[in-house]
Tab-separated table of C-alpha atoms in Angstrom:
chain	number	residue	atom	x	y	z
C	33	ASP	CA	-0.305	26.320	-26.193
C	34	LYS	CA	-3.041	28.117	-28.055
C	35	PRO	CA	-5.831	25.976	-29.438
C	36	LEU	CA	-5.588	25.294	-33.126
C	37	PRO	CA	-8.143	26.796	-35.453
C	38	PRO	CA	-10.693	24.286	-36.729
C	39	PRO	CA	-9.324	22.287	-39.667
C	40	GLN	CA	-10.507	23.286	-43.082
C	41	VAL	CA	-12.362	20.722	-45.137
C	42	GLY	CA	-10.113	21.053	-48.174
C	43	GLY	CA	-7.029	20.738	-45.920
C	44	ASN	CA	-4.281	23.174	-46.684
C	45	GLU	CA	-0.586	22.986	-46.000
C	46	ALA	CA	-0.644	25.769	-43.384
C	47	SER	CA	-3.077	23.930	-41.096
C	48	ASN	CA	-1.180	20.659	-41.501
C	49	ALA	CA	2.106	22.392	-40.683
C	50	ALA	CA	0.592	24.055	-37.582
C	51	GLY	CA	-0.747	20.707	-36.360
C	52	ARG	CA	2.584	19.061	-37.026
C	53	ARG	CA	4.432	21.796	-35.084
C	54	ARG	CA	2.040	21.407	-32.154
C	55	ILE	CA	2.546	17.641	-32.023
C	56	GLN	CA	6.321	18.065	-32.244
C	57	ALA	CA	6.240	20.593	-29.395
C	58	LEU	CA	4.209	18.183	-27.254
C	59	LEU	CA	6.657	15.370	-28.002
C	60	ARG	CA	9.599	17.589	-27.018
C	61	ARG	CA	7.881	18.411	-23.714
C	62	ALA	CA	7.177	14.715	-23.125
C	63	LYS	CA	10.883	13.928	-23.599
C	64	ASN	CA	11.778	16.298	-20.762
C	65	PRO	CA	13.385	14.224	-17.930
C	66	GLU	CA	11.024	15.701	-15.329
C	67	ALA	CA	7.995	14.751	-17.422
C	68	GLN	CA	9.400	11.254	-17.955
C	69	ALA	CA	10.003	10.841	-14.206
C	70	TRP	CA	6.466	12.012	-13.461
C	71	LEU	CA	5.009	9.576	-16.009
C	72	GLN	CA	7.095	6.700	-14.619
C	73	ARG	CA	6.018	7.414	-11.029
C	74	HIS	CA	2.360	7.425	-12.033
C	75	ARG	CA	2.726	4.262	-14.114
C	76	ASN	CA	4.280	2.517	-11.100
C	77	ALA	CA	1.575	3.816	-8.789
C	78	LEU	CA	-1.146	2.560	-11.099
C	79	LYS	CA	0.604	-0.800	-11.482
C	80	ASN	CA	0.907	-1.142	-7.689
C	81	ASP	CA	-2.712	-0.056	-7.298
C	82	ALA	CA	-3.859	-2.745	-9.750
C	83	LYS	CA	-1.879	-5.355	-7.790
C	84	SER	CA	-3.330	-4.227	-4.473
C	85	ARG	CA	-6.919	-4.517	-5.735
C	86	CYS	CA	-6.386	-8.285	-5.874
C	87	GLY	CA	-4.632	-8.423	-2.505
C	88	VAL	CA	-5.638	-9.074	1.057
C	89	LEU	CA	-6.744	-6.167	3.215
C	90	SER	CA	-4.307	-6.888	6.028
C	91	PRO	CA	-1.368	-4.509	6.367
C	92	THR	CA	0.792	-7.412	7.535
C	93	SER	CA	0.643	-9.176	4.174
C	94	ALA	CA	2.549	-6.654	2.127
C	95	SER	CA	3.031	-7.284	-1.565
C	96	ASN	CA	6.627	-7.089	-2.715
C	97	GLY	CA	7.704	-6.118	0.817
C	98	ASP	CA	5.701	-2.874	0.656
C	99	PHE	CA	3.671	-1.782	3.678
C	100	GLN	CA	-0.093	-1.559	3.217
C	101	LEU	CA	-2.934	0.335	4.852
C	102	THR	CA	-6.537	0.720	3.851
C	103	LEU	CA	-7.833	4.143	2.913
C	104	GLU	CA	-9.920	4.124	6.093
C	105	GLN	CA	-6.906	3.281	8.272
C	106	MET	CA	-4.913	6.097	6.662
C	107	ALA	CA	-7.677	8.593	7.470
C	108	LEU	CA	-8.255	7.307	11.025
C	109	GLN	CA	-4.530	7.347	11.845
C	110	GLY	CA	-4.086	10.862	10.470
C	111	VAL	CA	-1.790	9.884	7.600
C	112	VAL	CA	-4.044	11.840	5.243
C	113	PRO	CA	-6.789	14.324	6.135
C	114	GLY	CA	-10.293	12.921	5.946
C	115	GLU	CA	-11.180	15.338	3.143
C	116	LEU	CA	-8.247	14.094	1.056
C	117	ALA	CA	-9.200	10.470	1.679
C	118	THR	CA	-12.780	11.227	0.627
C	119	ALA	CA	-11.545	13.020	-2.489
C	120	ALA	CA	-9.305	10.065	-3.397
C	121	ALA	CA	-12.181	7.630	-2.874
C	122	GLN	CA	-14.423	9.677	-5.143
C	123	THR	CA	-11.732	10.362	-7.748
C	124	PHE	CA	-10.502	6.788	-8.105
C	125	GLY	CA	-13.804	5.080	-7.308
C	126	TRP	CA	-12.319	3.401	-4.227
C	127	GLU	CA	-14.113	1.917	-1.260
C	128	TRP	CA	-12.839	2.706	2.240
C	129	ALA	CA	-11.382	-0.810	2.363
C	130	GLN	CA	-9.132	-0.059	-0.641
C	131	VAL	CA	-5.572	-1.136	0.118
C	132	VAL	CA	-2.931	1.522	-0.515
C	133	THR	CA	0.699	0.429	-0.564
C	134	GLU	CA	3.423	2.713	0.708
C	135	GLY	CA	4.697	3.190	-2.846
C	136	SER	CA	1.241	4.160	-4.119
C	137	PHE	CA	0.809	6.497	-1.158
C	138	LEU	CA	4.086	8.266	-1.933
C	139	GLU	CA	3.176	8.632	-5.596
C	140	LEU	CA	-0.451	9.687	-5.217
C	141	PHE	CA	-0.667	11.601	-1.927
C	142	VAL	CA	2.761	13.163	-1.338
C	143	PRO	CA	3.147	16.590	-2.989
C	144	VAL	CA	6.943	16.452	-3.273
C	145	PRO	CA	9.184	14.207	-5.400
C	146	PRO	CA	10.572	11.072	-3.694
C	147	THR	CA	14.075	12.553	-3.789
C	148	ASP	CA	13.004	15.559	-1.678
C	149	TYR	CA	13.828	15.063	1.993
C	150	HIS	CA	10.342	16.321	2.958
C	151	SER	CA	8.937	13.040	1.596
C	152	LEU	CA	10.528	11.348	4.632
C	153	ASP	CA	7.960	13.049	6.890
C	154	PHE	CA	5.128	11.521	4.879
C	155	MET	CA	6.846	8.128	4.843
C	156	ARG	CA	7.311	8.291	8.622
C	157	ALA	CA	3.601	9.060	9.128
C	158	PHE	CA	2.592	6.117	6.911
C	159	ARG	CA	4.951	3.679	8.653
C	160	ARG	CA	3.964	4.854	12.128
C	161	ALA	CA	0.305	4.242	11.249
C	162	TRP	CA	1.202	0.821	9.846
C	163	LEU	CA	2.981	-0.069	13.085
C	164	LEU	CA	0.030	1.035	15.213
C	165	VAL	CA	-2.482	-0.894	13.097
C	166	ASN	CA	-0.231	-3.942	12.967
C	167	GLU	CA	0.355	-3.849	16.729
C	168	ALA	CA	-3.381	-3.617	17.413
C	169	GLN	CA	-4.065	-6.595	15.145
C	170	GLN	CA	-1.364	-8.663	16.826
C	171	ARG	CA	-2.804	-7.824	20.268
C	172	GLU	CA	-6.261	-8.931	19.115
C	173	GLU	CA	-4.847	-12.198	17.748
C	174	ALA	CA	-2.901	-12.827	20.960
C	175	ALA	CA	-5.984	-12.110	23.091
C	176	ALA	CA	-7.974	-14.609	21.038
C	177	LEU	CA	-5.269	-17.225	21.632
C	178	PHE	CA	-5.252	-16.667	25.401
C	179	GLU	CA	-9.029	-16.834	25.627
C	180	ALA	CA	-9.124	-20.282	23.998
C	181	PRO	CA	-8.393	-23.170	26.385
C	182	PHE	CA	-4.958	-24.640	25.773
C	183	HIS	CA	-4.455	-28.378	25.967
C	184	PRO	CA	-0.803	-29.460	25.556
C	185	GLN	CA	-1.794	-32.976	24.489
C	186	GLN	CA	-3.809	-31.593	21.598
C	187	ALA	CA	-0.912	-29.329	20.615
C	188	MET	CA	1.245	-32.472	20.316
C	189	GLY	CA	-1.472	-34.218	18.302
C	190	ILE	CA	-2.549	-36.568	21.104
C	191	PRO	CA	-6.324	-36.890	21.598
C	192	ARG	CA	-7.557	-35.706	24.989
C	193	GLY	CA	-8.505	-39.118	26.449
C	194	ALA	CA	-5.378	-40.841	25.165
C	195	ALA	CA	-3.018	-38.818	27.349
C	196	ALA	CA	-4.053	-40.621	30.532
C	197	SER	CA	-3.634	-44.044	28.960
C	198	LEU	CA	-0.133	-43.171	27.766
C	199	HIS	CA	1.096	-42.662	31.317
C	200	MET	CA	-0.929	-45.627	32.641
C	201	GLY	CA	-1.280	-44.010	35.969
C	202	HIS	CA	2.451	-43.490	36.407
C	203	GLY	CA	3.919	-40.098	37.100
C	204	TRP	CA	7.231	-38.876	35.880
C	205	LEU	CA	10.041	-41.355	36.401
C	206	PHE	CA	13.478	-40.057	37.210
C	207	GLU	CA	16.504	-42.248	37.368
C	208	GLU	CA	19.614	-41.384	39.173
C	209	GLY	CA	22.596	-40.863	36.925
C	210	GLY	CA	25.598	-42.910	37.691
């Protein structure tokens, strides 16, 4: 992997042959199964990242069934160290609200291949954080529902004043079965 000498203006066969050998060596290395797997993982991560840029920021609306967290949520929940999150934001030009899918997380932040059992620890941390964030959001939504006054007539589509006129002053009528 030595750098090639600068090409000569007249172009001789020796420099062309050296360049050709270098390109052939690079192509052989690129055909290596490990290199192909690495390229495929990064292509998928970039494809998923491009999809998530258009998506919603909620972790409950996962694209393609993949869990999602924002970069900020990952740092706050301890999925990634704050320094790593900051480095990723600066490297990729992300905002803290950038959505990261579980697949992208495994490809970009996990230092072991997906087939290594150590990747399960990282996956567990991501999913635990997703559950905590999701649970907190559901609690907030439920609290908002309980704070709003509930009117059964409106839930059935009956205007508020019309409910009294439907019963016409009569209570529930029960007939004895025979």
